[in-house]
mmCIF file of C-alpha atoms in Angstrom:
data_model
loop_
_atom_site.group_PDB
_atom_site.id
_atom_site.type_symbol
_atom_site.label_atom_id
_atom_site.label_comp_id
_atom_site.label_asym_id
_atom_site.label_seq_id
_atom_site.Cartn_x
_atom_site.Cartn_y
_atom_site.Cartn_z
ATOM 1 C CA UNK A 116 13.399 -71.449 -79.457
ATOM 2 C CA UNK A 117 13.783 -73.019 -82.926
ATOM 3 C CA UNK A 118 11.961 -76.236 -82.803
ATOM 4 C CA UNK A 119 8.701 -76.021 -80.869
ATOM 5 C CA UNK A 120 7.184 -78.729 -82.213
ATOM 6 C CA UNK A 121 5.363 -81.251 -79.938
ATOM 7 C CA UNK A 122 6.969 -84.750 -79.533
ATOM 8 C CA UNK A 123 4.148 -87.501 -79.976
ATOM 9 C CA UNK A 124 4.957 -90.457 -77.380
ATOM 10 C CA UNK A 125 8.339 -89.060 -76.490
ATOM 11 C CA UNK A 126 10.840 -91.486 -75.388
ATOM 12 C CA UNK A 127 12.518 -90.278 -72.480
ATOM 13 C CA UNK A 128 16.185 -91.813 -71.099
ATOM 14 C CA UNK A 129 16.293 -91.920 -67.059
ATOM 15 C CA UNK A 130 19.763 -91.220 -66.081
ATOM 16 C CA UNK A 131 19.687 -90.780 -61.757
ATOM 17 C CA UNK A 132 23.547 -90.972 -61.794
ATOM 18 C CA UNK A 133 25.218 -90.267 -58.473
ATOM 19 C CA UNK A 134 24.932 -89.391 -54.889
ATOM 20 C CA UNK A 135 21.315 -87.818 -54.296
ATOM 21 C CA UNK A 136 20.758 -88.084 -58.192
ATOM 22 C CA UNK A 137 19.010 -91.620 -56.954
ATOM 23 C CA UNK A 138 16.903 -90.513 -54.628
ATOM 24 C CA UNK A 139 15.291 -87.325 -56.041
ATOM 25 C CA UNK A 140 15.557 -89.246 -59.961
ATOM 26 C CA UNK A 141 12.232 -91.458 -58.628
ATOM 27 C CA UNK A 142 10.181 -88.189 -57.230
ATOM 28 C CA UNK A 143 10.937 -86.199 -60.930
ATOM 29 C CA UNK A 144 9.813 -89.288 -63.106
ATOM 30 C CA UNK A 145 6.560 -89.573 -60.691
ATOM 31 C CA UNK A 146 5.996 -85.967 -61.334
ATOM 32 C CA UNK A 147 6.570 -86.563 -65.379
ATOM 33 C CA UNK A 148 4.194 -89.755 -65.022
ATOM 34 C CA UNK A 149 1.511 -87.444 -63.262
ATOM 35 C CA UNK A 150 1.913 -84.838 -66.307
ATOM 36 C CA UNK A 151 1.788 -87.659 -68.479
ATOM 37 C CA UNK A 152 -1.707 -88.830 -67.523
ATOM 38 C CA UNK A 153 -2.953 -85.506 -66.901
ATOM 39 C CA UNK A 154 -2.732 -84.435 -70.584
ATOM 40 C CA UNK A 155 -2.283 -87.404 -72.733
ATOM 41 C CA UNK A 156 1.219 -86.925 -73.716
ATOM 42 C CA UNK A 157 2.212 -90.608 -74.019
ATOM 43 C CA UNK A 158 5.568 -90.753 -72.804
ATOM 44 C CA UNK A 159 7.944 -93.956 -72.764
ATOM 45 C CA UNK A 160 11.226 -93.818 -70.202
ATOM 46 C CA UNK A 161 13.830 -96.077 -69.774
ATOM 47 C CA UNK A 162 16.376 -96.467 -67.480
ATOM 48 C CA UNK A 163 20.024 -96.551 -67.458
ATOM 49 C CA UNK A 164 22.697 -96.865 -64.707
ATOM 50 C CA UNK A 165 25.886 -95.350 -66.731
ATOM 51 C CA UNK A 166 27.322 -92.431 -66.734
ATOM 52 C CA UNK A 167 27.798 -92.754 -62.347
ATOM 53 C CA UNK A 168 30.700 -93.532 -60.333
ATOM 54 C CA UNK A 169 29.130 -97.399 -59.193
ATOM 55 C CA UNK A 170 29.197 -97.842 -63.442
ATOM 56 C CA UNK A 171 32.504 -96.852 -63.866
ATOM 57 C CA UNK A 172 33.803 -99.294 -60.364
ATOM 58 C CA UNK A 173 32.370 -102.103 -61.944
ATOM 59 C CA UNK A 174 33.582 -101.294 -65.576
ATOM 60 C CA UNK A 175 36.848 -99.172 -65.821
ATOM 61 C CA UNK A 176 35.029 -96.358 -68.008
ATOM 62 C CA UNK A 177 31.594 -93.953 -67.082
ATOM 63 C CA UNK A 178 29.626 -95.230 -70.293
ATOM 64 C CA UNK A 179 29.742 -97.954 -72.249
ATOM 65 C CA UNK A 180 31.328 -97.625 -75.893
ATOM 66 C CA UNK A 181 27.669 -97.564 -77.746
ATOM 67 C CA UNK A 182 26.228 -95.081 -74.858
ATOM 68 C CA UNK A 183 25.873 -91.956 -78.095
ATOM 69 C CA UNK A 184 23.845 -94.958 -80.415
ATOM 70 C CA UNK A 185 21.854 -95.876 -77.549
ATOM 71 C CA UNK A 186 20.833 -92.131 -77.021
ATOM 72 C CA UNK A 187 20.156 -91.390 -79.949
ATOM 73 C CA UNK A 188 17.468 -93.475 -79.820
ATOM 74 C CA UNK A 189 15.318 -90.882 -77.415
ATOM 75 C CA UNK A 190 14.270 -87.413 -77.446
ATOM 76 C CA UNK A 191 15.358 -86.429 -74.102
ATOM 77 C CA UNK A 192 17.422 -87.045 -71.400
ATOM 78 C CA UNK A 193 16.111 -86.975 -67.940
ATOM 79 C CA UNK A 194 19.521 -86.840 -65.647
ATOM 80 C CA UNK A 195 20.007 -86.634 -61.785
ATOM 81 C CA UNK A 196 23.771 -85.724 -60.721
ATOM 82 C CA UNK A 197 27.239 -87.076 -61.326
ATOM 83 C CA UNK A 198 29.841 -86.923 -58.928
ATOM 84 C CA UNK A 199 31.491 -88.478 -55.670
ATOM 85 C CA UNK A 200 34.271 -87.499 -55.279
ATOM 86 C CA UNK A 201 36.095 -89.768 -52.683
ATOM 87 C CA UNK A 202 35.506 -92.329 -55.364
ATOM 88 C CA UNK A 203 36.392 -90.406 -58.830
ATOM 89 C CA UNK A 204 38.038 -87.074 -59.569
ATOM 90 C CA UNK A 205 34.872 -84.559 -60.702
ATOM 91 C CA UNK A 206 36.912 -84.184 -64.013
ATOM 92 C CA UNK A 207 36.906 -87.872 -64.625
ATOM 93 C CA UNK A 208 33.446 -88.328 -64.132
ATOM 94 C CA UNK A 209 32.189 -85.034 -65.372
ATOM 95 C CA UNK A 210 34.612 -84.960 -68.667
ATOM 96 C CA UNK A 211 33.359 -89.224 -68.850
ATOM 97 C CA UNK A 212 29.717 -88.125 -69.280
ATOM 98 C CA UNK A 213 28.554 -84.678 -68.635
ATOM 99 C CA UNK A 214 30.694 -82.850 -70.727
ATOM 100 C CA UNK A 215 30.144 -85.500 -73.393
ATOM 101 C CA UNK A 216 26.496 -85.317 -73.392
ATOM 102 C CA UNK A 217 26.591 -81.976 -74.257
ATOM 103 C CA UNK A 218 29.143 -81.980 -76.697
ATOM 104 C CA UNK A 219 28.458 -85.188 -78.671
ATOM 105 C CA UNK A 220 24.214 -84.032 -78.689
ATOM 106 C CA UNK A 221 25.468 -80.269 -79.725
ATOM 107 C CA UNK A 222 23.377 -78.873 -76.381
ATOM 108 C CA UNK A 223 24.788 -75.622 -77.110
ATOM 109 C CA UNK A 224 22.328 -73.834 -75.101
ATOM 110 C CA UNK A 225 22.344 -74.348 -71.412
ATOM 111 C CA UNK A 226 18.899 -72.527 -70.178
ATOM 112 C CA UNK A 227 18.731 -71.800 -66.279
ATOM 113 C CA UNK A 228 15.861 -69.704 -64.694
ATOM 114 C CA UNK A 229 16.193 -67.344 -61.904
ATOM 115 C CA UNK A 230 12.641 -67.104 -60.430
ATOM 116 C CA UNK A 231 11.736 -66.426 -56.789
ATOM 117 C CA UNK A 232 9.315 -68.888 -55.497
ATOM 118 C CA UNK A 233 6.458 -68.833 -52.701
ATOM 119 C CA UNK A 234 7.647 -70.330 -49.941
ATOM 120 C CA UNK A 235 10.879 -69.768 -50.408
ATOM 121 C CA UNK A 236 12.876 -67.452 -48.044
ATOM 122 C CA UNK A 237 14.750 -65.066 -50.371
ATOM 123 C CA UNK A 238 18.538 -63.796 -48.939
ATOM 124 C CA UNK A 239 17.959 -60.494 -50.325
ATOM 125 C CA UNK A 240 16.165 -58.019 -48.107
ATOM 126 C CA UNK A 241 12.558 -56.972 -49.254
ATOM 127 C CA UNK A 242 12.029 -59.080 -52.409
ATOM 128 C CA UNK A 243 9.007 -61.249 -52.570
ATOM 129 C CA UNK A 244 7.450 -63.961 -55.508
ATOM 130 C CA UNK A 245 7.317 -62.545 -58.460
ATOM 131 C CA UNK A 246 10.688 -59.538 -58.051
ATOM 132 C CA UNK A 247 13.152 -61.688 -59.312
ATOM 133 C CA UNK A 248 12.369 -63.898 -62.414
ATOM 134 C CA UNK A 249 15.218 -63.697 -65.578
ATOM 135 C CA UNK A 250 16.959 -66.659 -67.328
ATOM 136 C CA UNK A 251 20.574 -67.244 -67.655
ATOM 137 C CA UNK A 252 21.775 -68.211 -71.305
ATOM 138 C CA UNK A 253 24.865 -70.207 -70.884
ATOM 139 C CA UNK A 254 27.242 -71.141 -73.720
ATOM 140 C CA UNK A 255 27.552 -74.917 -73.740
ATOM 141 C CA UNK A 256 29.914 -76.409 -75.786
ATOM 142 C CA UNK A 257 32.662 -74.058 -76.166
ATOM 143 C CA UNK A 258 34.498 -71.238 -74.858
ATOM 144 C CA UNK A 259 36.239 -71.423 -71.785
ATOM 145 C CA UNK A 260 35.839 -75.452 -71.285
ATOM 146 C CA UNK A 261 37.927 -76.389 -73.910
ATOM 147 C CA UNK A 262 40.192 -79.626 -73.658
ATOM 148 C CA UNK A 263 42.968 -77.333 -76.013
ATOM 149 C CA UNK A 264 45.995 -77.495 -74.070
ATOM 150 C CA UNK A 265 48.751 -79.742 -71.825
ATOM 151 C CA UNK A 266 51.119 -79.634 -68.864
ATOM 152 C CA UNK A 267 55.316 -79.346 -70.093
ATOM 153 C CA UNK A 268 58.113 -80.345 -68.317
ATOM 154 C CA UNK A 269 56.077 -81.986 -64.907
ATOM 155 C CA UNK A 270 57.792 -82.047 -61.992
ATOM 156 C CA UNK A 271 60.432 -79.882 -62.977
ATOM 157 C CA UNK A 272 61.550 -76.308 -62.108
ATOM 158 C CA UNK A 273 60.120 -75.459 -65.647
ATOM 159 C CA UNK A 274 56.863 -76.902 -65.522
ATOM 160 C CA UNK A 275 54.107 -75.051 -66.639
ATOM 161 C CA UNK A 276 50.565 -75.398 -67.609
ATOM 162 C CA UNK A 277 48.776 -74.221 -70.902
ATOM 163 C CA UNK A 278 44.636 -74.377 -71.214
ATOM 164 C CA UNK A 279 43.025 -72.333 -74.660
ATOM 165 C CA UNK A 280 39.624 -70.692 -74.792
ATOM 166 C CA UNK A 281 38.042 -71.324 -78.142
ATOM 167 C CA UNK A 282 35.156 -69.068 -79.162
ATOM 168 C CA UNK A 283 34.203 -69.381 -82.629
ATOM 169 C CA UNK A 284 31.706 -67.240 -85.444
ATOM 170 C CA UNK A 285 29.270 -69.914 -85.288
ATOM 171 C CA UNK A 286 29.340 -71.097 -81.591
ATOM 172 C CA UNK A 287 28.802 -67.150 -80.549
ATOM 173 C CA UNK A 288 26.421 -66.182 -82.726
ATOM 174 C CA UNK A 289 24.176 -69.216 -82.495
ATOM 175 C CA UNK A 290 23.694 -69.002 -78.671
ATOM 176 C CA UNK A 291 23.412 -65.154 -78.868
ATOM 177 C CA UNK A 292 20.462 -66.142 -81.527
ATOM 178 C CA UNK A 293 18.942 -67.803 -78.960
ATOM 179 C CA UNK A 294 19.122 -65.837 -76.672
ATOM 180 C CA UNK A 295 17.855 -62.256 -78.371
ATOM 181 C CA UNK A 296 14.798 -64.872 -79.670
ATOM 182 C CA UNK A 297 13.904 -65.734 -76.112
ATOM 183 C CA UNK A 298 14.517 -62.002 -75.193
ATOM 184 C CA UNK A 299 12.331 -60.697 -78.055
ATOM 185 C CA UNK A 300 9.364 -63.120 -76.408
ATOM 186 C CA UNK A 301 9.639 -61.457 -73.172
ATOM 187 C CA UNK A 302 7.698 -58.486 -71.992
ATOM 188 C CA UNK A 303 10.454 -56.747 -70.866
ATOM 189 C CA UNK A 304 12.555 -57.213 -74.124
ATOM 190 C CA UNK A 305 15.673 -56.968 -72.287
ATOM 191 C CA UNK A 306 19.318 -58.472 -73.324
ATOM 192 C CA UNK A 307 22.506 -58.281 -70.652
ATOM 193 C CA UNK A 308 25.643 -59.655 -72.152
ATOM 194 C CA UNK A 309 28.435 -60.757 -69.373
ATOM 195 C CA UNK A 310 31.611 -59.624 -70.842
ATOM 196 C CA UNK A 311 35.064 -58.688 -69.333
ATOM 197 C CA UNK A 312 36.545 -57.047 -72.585
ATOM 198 C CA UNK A 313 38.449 -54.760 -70.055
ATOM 199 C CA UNK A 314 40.771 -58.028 -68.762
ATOM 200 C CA UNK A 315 40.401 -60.439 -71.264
ATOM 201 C CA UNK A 316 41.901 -58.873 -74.407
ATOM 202 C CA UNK A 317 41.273 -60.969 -77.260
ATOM 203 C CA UNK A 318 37.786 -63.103 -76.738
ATOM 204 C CA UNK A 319 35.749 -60.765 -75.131
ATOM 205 C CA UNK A 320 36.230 -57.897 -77.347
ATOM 206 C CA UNK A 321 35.285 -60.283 -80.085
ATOM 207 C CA UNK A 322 32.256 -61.886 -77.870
ATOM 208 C CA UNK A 323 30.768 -57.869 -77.842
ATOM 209 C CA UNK A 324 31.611 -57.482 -81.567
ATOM 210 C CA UNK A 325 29.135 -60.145 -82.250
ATOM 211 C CA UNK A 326 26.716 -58.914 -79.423
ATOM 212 C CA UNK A 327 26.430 -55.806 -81.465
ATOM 213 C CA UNK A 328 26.023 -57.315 -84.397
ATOM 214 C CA UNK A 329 23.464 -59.696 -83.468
ATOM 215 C CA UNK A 330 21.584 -56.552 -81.236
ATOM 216 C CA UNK A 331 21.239 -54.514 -85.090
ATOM 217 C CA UNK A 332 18.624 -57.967 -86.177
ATOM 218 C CA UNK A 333 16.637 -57.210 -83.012
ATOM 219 C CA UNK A 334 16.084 -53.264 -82.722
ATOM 220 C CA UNK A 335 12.756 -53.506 -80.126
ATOM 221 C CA UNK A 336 15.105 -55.237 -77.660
ATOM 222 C CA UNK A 337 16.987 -53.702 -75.528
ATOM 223 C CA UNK A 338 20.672 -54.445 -75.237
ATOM 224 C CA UNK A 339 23.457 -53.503 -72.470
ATOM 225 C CA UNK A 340 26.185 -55.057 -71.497
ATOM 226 C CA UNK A 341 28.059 -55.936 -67.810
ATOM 227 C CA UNK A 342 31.658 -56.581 -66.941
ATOM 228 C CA UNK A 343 31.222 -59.956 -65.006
ATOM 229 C CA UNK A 344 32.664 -58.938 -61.150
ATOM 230 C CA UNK A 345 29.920 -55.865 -61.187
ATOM 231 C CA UNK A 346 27.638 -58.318 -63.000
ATOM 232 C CA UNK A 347 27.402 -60.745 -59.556
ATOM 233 C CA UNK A 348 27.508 -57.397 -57.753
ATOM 234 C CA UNK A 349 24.233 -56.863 -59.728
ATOM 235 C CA UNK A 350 23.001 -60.347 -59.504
ATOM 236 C CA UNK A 351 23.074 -59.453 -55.614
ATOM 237 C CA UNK A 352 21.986 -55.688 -55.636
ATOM 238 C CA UNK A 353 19.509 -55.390 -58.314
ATOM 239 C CA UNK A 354 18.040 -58.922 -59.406
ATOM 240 C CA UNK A 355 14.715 -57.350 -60.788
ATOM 241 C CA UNK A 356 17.198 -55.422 -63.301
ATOM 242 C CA UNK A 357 17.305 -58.460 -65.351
ATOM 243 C CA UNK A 358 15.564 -60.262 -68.111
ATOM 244 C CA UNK A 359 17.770 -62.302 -69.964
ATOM 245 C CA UNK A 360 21.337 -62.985 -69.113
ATOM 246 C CA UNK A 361 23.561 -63.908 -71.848
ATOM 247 C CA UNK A 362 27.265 -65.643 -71.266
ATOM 248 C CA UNK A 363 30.312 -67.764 -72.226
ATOM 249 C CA UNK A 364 30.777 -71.091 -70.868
ATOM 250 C CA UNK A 365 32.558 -69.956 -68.025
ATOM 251 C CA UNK A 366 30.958 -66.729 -66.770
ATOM 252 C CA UNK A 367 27.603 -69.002 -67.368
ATOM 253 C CA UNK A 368 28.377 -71.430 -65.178
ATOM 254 C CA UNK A 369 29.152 -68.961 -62.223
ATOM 255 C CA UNK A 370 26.003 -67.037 -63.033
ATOM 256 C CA UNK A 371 23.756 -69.857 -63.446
ATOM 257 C CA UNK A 372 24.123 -70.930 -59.337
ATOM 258 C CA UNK A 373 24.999 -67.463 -58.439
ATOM 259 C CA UNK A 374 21.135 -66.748 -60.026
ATOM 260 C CA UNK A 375 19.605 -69.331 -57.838
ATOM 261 C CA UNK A 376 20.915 -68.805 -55.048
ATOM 262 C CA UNK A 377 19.947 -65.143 -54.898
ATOM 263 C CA UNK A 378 16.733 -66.630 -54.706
ATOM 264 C CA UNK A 379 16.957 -68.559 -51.627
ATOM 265 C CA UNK A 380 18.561 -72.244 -52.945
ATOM 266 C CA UNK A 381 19.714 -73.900 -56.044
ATOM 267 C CA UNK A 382 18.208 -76.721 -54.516
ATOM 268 C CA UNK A 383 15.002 -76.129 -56.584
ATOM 269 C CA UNK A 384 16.743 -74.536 -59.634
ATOM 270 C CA UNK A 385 16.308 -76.440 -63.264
ATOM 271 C CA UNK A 386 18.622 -76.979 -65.937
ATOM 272 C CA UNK A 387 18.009 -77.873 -69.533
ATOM 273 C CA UNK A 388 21.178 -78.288 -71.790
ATOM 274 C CA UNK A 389 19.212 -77.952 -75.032
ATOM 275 C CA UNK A 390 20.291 -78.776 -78.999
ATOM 276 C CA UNK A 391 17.262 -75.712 -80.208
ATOM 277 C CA UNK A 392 17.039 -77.688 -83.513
ATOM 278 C CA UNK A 393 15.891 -81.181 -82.351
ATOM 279 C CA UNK A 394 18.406 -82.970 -83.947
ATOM 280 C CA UNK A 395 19.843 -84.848 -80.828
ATOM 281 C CA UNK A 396 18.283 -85.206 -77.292
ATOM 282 C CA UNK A 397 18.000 -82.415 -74.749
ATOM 283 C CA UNK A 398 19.679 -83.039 -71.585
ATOM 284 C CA UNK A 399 16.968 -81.674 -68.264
ATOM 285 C CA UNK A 400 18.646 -81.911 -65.028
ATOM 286 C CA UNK A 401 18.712 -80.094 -61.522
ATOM 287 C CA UNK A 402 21.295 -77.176 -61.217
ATOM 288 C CA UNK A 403 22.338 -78.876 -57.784
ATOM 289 C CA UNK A 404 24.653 -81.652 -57.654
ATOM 290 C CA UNK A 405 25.308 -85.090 -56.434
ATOM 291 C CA UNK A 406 25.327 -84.149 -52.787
ATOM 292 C CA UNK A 407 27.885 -87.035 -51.146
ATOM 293 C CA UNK A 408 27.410 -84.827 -47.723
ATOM 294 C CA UNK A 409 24.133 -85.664 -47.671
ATOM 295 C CA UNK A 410 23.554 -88.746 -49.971
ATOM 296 C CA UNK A 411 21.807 -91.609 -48.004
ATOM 297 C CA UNK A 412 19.624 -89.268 -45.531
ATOM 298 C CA UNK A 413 16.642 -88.952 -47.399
ATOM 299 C CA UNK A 414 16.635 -85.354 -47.484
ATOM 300 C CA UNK A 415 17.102 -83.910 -50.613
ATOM 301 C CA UNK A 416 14.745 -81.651 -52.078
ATOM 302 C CA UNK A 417 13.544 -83.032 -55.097
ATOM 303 C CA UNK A 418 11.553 -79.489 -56.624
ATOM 304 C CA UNK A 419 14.736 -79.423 -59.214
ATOM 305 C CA UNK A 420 14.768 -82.524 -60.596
#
């Protein structure tokens, strides 16, 4: 919401990754090339074959050591999926390059839409195009995911497992930012917060301290707050409640497929991991991911990508 700025000529890094990553990566770059000569934009893609499984077979690692300079060279990152899991634990390869985008190109704000499509048959009894259509505002770089912790003692009668939460002043308050500025440019003007203050004792309470305090810079927007189990009841009983949906890493993540899939399949869902300021590349991506059930049919929907 910060920098909205047309790119002239952007330069655009192809990324298909894993599994069905491949085969819906070539239908999402011929949609970009139709957009391209459409309206003039001028875009320039390359393409790269890191950050995958096959990448890190051949080469002991999922990027190369100058993958962040290499980058850095473009203003946006066009991924498909990472993942196969007979061949790589998900937290290697998702830790390996993932995770590392995001983190290394400050993409702080992961931006999901919830929109009910024509065509698409909807779970939920009586809704049709148009009922459901919110965004989910996902912390991206902190929070829950946090590497801050270690095992003790493995394989012992005393081992035990420790894994820290980190939610800092700045990290909070710049994706709530974001996310009363895209509220504030809805009609609806309409903030929910996913907390669970009641449970979690010490980073919740301070995630709705800074809720409030971000709601008093924004007075024509509305502001309430859900505890996140009655929050996915909501997701599930009243979609059309929402505008814009506001979470931690964690309770993101859950809400960002549990969003889509109210609305028939997060098949066709987007993703954009986005740094707001422009300083590093966006990442743009399909919420689904790398498939290996179905990888090698020729089926996958490519609508997301």
């Amino acid at each position: 919401m910060k920098n909205n700025k047309q790119i002239k000529n952007p330069k655009i890094a192809v990324i298909p990754g894993d599994g069905i990553g491949k085969e819906v990566m070539p239908e999402g770059v011929r949609a970009l090339q139709a957009a391209d000569k459409k309206f003039n934009i001028g875009m320039h893609f390359d393409h790269f074959d890191f950050a995958s499984c096959d990448y890190y077979l051949q080469y002991g690692t999922m990027m190369p050591d100058d993958w962040f300079e290499t980058l850095m060279q473009y203003d946006a990152i066009f991924f498909g999926a990472v993942g196969m899991p007979k061949i790589l634990p998900d937290h290697v390869s998702l830790w390996g390059s993932l995770i590392q985008f995001r983190r290394c190109f400050d993409q702080y704000v992961n931006l999901r839409p919830v929109r009910l499509l024509p065509g698409v048959p909807c779970p939920l009894a009586n809704r049709k195009p148009g009922d459901i259509d919110f965004y989910v505002v996902r912390e991206n770089t902190e929070g829950e995911y946090s590497s801050v912790g270690g095992k003790m003692f493995p394989d012992t009668d005393r081992e035990f497992v420790i894994q820290e939460s980190v939610f800092t002043r700045q990290g909070v308050d710049r994706i709530l930012q974001y996310a009363f500025d895209l509220a504030q440019s809805r009609p609806k003007k309409h903030l929910t917060s996913a907390t669970k203050s009641n449970g979690i004792a010490i980073t919740m309470p301070y995630w709705d301290e800074r809720v409030e305090a971000m709601s008093k810079q924004f007075g024509d927007v509305r502001t309430d707050k859900y505890h996140i189990d009655i929050l996915t009841a909501q997701f599930v009983m009243n979609p059309d409640r929402f505008d814009v949906v506001v979470a931690s890493n964690l309770f993101g993540d859950i809400l960002s497929d549990l969003g889509p899939a109210c609305t028939g399949t997060i098949a066709v869902a987007p993703s954009g991991s986005i740094n707001p300021e422009g300083k590093f590349p966006s990442l743009f991506e399909p919420v689904h991911g790398s498939a290996p059930d179905i990888y090698g049919q020729m089926i996958a929907n490519p609508i997301g990508q």
